[in-house]
Amino acid sequence: QGTYLMWLDFTETGLRGTELKEFLVREAKLDLSDGKEFDPANDTHMRMNLGCTFATAKEAMRRLKTAIDKRNAG
């Protein structure tokens, strides 16, 4: 058994809910599943589907890191 899903914790970014979702779409060009879909009290986590090639997953991680690094620098 295995899974293609990864649960990502964005608590340390200071972003929550809609602001977090919009940041990821705008800055990282990633449309992740909102954590509140799975736990209504959770607005700091996102779920990423990894049912893709390794190259695609690696590119998603690169985009995510670049967006967060840019936010932290500014």
XYZ file of C-alpha atoms in Angstrom:
74
model
C 0.000 0.000 0.000
C 1.048 3.536 -0.576
C -0.210 7.020 -1.006
C 0.230 9.827 -3.481
C -0.649 12.568 -1.045
C 1.584 14.807 1.058
C 0.352 16.941 3.958
C 2.257 20.248 4.061
C 2.438 22.457 7.150
C 2.679 26.189 6.374
C 2.291 27.383 9.975
C 5.706 29.065 10.065
C 4.954 31.170 6.981
C 2.336 33.140 8.900
C -0.134 32.570 6.068
C -3.545 31.050 6.762
C -6.682 30.027 4.918
C -7.571 31.974 1.796
C -4.429 34.097 2.024
C -2.276 30.938 1.972
C -4.204 29.395 -0.920
C -3.983 32.599 -2.984
C -0.260 32.981 -2.240
C 0.475 29.453 -3.483
C -1.518 29.931 -6.680
C -0.113 33.419 -7.390
C 3.526 32.963 -6.366
C 4.250 29.245 -6.771
C 1.688 28.500 -9.500
C 0.493 25.527 -7.397
C -3.141 24.711 -6.740
C -3.025 22.605 -3.577
C -5.996 21.257 -1.652
C -6.964 23.411 1.304
C -6.485 21.663 4.661
C -9.921 22.838 5.790
C -11.445 20.397 3.280
C -10.136 17.606 5.508
C -10.200 19.291 8.921
C -12.441 22.372 9.267
C -10.287 23.761 12.088
C -7.080 23.563 10.027
C -6.169 26.620 7.974
C -2.368 26.299 7.948
C -1.969 23.014 6.067
C -2.349 22.021 2.427
C -2.497 18.655 0.716
C -0.401 17.995 -2.377
C -1.191 15.179 -4.780
C 2.019 13.464 -5.896
C 0.446 11.115 -8.438
C 2.862 12.430 -11.079
C 6.371 11.915 -12.382
C 9.350 12.568 -10.151
C 10.340 15.475 -12.413
C 6.929 17.113 -11.948
C 7.038 16.664 -8.158
C 10.568 18.082 -8.066
C 9.455 21.131 -10.081
C 6.536 21.697 -7.693
C 8.922 21.606 -4.725
C 11.277 24.024 -6.479
C 8.416 26.470 -7.108
C 7.243 26.165 -3.524
C 10.708 26.805 -2.103
C 11.307 29.762 -4.433
C 7.974 31.382 -3.472
C 8.558 30.960 0.257
C 12.181 32.136 0.058
C 11.044 35.229 -1.871
C 8.386 35.965 0.750
C 10.871 35.555 3.602
C 13.402 37.860 1.892
C 10.864 40.622 1.293
